mmCIF file of C-alpha atoms in Angstrom:
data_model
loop_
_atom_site.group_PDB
_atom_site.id
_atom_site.type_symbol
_atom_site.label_atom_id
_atom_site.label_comp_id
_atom_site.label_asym_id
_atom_site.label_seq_id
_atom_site.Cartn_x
_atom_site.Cartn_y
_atom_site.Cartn_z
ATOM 1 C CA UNK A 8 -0.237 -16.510 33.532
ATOM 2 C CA UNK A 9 1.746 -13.455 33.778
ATOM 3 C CA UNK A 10 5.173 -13.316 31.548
ATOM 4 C CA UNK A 11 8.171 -11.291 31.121
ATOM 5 C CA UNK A 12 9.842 -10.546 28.210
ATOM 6 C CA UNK A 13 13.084 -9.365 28.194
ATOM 7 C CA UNK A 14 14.816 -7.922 24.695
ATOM 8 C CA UNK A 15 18.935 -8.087 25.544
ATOM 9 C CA UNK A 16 20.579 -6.003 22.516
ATOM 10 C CA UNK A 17 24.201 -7.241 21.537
ATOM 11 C CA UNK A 18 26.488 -5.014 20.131
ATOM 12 C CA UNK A 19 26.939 -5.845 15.917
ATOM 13 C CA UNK A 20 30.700 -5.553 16.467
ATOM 14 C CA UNK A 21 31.759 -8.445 19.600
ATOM 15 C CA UNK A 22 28.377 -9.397 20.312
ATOM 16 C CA UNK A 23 28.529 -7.471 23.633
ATOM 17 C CA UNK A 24 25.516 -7.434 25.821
ATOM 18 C CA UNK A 25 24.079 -3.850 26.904
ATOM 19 C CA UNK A 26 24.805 -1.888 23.586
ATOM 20 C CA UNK A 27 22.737 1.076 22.530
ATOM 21 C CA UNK A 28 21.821 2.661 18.722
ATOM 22 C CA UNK A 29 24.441 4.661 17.502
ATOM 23 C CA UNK A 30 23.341 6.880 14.369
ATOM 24 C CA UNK A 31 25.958 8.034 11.674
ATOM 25 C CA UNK A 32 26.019 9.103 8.106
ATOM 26 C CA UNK A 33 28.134 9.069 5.215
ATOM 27 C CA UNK A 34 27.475 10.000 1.451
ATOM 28 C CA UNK A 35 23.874 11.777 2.428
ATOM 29 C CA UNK A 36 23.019 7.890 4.046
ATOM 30 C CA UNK A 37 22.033 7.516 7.984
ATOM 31 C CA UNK A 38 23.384 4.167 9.821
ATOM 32 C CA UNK A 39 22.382 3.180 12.794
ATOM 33 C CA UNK A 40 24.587 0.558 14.759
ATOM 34 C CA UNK A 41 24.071 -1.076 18.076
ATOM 35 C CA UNK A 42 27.164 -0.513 19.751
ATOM 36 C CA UNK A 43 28.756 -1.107 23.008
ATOM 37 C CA UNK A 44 30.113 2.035 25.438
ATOM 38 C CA UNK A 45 33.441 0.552 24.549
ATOM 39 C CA UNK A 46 32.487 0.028 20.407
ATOM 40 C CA UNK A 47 30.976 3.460 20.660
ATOM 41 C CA UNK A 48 33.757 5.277 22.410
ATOM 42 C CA UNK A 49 36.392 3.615 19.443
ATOM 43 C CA UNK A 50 34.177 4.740 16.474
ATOM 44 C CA UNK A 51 33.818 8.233 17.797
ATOM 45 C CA UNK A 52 37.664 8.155 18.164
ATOM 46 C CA UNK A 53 38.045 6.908 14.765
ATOM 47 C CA UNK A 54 35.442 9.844 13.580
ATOM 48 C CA UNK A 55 36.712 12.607 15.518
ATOM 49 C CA UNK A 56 39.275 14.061 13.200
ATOM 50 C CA UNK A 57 37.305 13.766 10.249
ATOM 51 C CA UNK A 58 34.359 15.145 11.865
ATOM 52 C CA UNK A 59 36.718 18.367 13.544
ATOM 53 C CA UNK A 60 37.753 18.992 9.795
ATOM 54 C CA UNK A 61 34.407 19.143 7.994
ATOM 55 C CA UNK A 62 31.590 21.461 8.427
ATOM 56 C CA UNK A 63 28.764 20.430 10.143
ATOM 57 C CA UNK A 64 25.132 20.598 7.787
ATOM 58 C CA UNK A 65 21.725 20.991 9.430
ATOM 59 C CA UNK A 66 18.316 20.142 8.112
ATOM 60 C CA UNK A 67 17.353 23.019 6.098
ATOM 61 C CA UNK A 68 14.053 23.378 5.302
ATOM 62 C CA UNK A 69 13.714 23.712 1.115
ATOM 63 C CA UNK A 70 12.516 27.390 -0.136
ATOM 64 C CA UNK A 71 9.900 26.216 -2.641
ATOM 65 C CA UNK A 72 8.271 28.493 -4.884
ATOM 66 C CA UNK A 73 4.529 28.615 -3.303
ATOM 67 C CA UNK A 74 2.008 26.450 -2.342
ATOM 68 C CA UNK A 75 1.954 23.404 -4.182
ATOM 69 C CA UNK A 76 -0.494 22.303 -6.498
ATOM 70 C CA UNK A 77 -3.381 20.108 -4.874
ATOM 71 C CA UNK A 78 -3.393 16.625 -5.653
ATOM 72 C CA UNK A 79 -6.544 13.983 -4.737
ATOM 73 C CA UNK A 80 -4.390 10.539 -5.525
ATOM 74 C CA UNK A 81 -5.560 7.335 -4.353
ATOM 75 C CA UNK A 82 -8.121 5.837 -2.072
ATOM 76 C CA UNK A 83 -7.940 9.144 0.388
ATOM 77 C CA UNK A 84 -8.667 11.440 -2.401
ATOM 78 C CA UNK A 85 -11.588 9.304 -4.070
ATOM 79 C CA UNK A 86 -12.700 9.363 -0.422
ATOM 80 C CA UNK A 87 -12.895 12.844 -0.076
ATOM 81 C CA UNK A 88 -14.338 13.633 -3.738
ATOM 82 C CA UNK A 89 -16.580 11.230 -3.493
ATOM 83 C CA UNK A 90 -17.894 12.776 0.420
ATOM 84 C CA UNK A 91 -17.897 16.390 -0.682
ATOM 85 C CA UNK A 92 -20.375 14.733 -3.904
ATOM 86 C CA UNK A 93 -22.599 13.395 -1.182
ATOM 87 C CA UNK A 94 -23.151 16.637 0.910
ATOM 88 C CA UNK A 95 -20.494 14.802 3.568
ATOM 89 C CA UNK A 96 -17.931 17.826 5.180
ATOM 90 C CA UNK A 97 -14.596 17.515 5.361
ATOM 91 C CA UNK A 98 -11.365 19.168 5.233
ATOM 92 C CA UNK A 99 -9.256 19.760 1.661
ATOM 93 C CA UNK A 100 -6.100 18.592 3.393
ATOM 94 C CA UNK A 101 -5.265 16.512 6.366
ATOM 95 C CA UNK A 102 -6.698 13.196 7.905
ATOM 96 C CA UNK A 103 -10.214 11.610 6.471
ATOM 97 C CA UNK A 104 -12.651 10.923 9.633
ATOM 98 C CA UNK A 105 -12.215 6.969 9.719
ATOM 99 C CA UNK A 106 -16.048 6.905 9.377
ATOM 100 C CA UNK A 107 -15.835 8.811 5.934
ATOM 101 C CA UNK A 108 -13.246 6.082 5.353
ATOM 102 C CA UNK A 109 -15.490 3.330 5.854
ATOM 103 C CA UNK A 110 -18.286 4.289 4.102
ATOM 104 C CA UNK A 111 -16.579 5.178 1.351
ATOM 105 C CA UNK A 112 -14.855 1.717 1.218
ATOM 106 C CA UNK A 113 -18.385 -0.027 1.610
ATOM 107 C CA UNK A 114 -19.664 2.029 -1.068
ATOM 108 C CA UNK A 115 -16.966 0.767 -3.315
ATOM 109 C CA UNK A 116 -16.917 -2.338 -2.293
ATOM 110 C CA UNK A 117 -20.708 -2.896 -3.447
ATOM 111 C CA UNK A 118 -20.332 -1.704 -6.628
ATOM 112 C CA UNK A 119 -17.659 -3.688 -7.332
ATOM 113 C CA UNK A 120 -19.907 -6.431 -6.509
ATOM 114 C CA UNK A 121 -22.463 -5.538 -8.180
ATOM 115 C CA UNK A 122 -20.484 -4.896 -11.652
ATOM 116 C CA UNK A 123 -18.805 -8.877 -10.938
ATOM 117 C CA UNK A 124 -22.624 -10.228 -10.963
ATOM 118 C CA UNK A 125 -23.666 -8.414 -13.907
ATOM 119 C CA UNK A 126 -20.295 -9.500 -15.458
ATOM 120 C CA UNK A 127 -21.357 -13.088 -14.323
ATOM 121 C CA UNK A 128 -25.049 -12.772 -15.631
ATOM 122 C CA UNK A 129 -23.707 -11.254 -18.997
ATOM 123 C CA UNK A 130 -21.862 -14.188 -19.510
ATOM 124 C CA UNK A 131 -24.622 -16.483 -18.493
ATOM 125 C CA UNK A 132 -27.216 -14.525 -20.842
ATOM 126 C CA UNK A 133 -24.381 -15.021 -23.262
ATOM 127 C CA UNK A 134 -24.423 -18.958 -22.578
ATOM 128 C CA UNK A 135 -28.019 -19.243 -22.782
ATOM 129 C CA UNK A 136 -28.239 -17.541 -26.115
ATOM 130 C CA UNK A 137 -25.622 -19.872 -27.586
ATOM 131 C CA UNK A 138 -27.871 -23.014 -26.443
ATOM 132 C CA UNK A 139 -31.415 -21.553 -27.634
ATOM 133 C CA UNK A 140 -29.490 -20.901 -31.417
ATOM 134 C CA UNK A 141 -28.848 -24.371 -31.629
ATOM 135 C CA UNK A 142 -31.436 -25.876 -29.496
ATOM 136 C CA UNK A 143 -31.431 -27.952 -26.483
ATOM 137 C CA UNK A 144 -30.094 -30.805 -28.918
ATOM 138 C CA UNK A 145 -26.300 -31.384 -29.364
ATOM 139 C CA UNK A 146 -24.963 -31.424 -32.561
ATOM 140 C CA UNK A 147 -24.977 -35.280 -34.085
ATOM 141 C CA UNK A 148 -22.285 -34.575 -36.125
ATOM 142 C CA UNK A 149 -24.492 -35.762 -38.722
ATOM 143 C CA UNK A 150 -24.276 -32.320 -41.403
ATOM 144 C CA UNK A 151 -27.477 -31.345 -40.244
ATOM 145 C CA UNK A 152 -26.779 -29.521 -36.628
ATOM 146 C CA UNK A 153 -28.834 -32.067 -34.835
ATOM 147 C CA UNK A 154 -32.264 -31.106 -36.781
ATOM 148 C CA UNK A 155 -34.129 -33.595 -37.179
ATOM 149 C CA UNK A 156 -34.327 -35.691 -40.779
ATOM 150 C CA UNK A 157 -36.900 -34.680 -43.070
ATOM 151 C CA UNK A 158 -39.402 -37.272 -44.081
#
């Protein structure tokens, strides 16, 4: 069955069908507004002197002092440590090759699944040895750890 789906954006002011984003910013923060022509028209109005009396700022691109030092944090630089370790190529910076990605997730994945079972078996080795100091036989309660009376 075919369907349509239709989004209808109000304006935020009168709740005016047709409205479109509007961006502004005050204090260094961006708004965005959904605003019909009419709403639109009245806040540029209201704008208009204050924006004729200030200066206008671009996005200027910071001067930094060189190239930044390289950084490897999180999964995508494990990822990449952990392929160039392996004889796997790929690039210092940019995107990791989804396959690299993968692999490098199964990898990790089956150690960490392998250190929960030998977690589990270290506590079960743990549990056994508890048993065999004591023996099989509960405690009696009797003074003498459930060993049997002498005759």
């Amino acid at each position: 069955m075919a369907r349509r789906v239709a989004v209808e954006v109000l304006c935020d002011i009168d709740g005016t069908p047709g409205a479109t984003p509007v961006r502004f910013g005050l204090d260094g923060i961006e708004y965005t507004i959904d605003l019909s022509d009419k709403r639109a028209a009245e806040l540029r109005r209201e704008l208009a002197r204050y924006v004729s009396a200030g200066r206008r700022i671009g996005k200027s691109k910071s001067r930094g002092t060189g190239a930044a030092p390289r950084r490897r944090n999180g999964e995508v630089g494990e990822a990449r440590d952990w392929a160039l370790q392996n004889g796997i190529s790929v690039v210092a910076i940019g995107r990791m090759p989804v396959e690299v990605l993968a692999k490098f997730r199964a990898r990790k994945e089956r150690l960490e699944g392998e250190k929960a079972a030998d977690r589990a078996n270290l506590v079960s080795d743990r549990l056994v040895g508890l048993r065999s100091v004591g023996g099989d036989t509960p405690c009696s309660g009797d003074g003498n750890g459930g060993a049997p009376d002498s005759p």
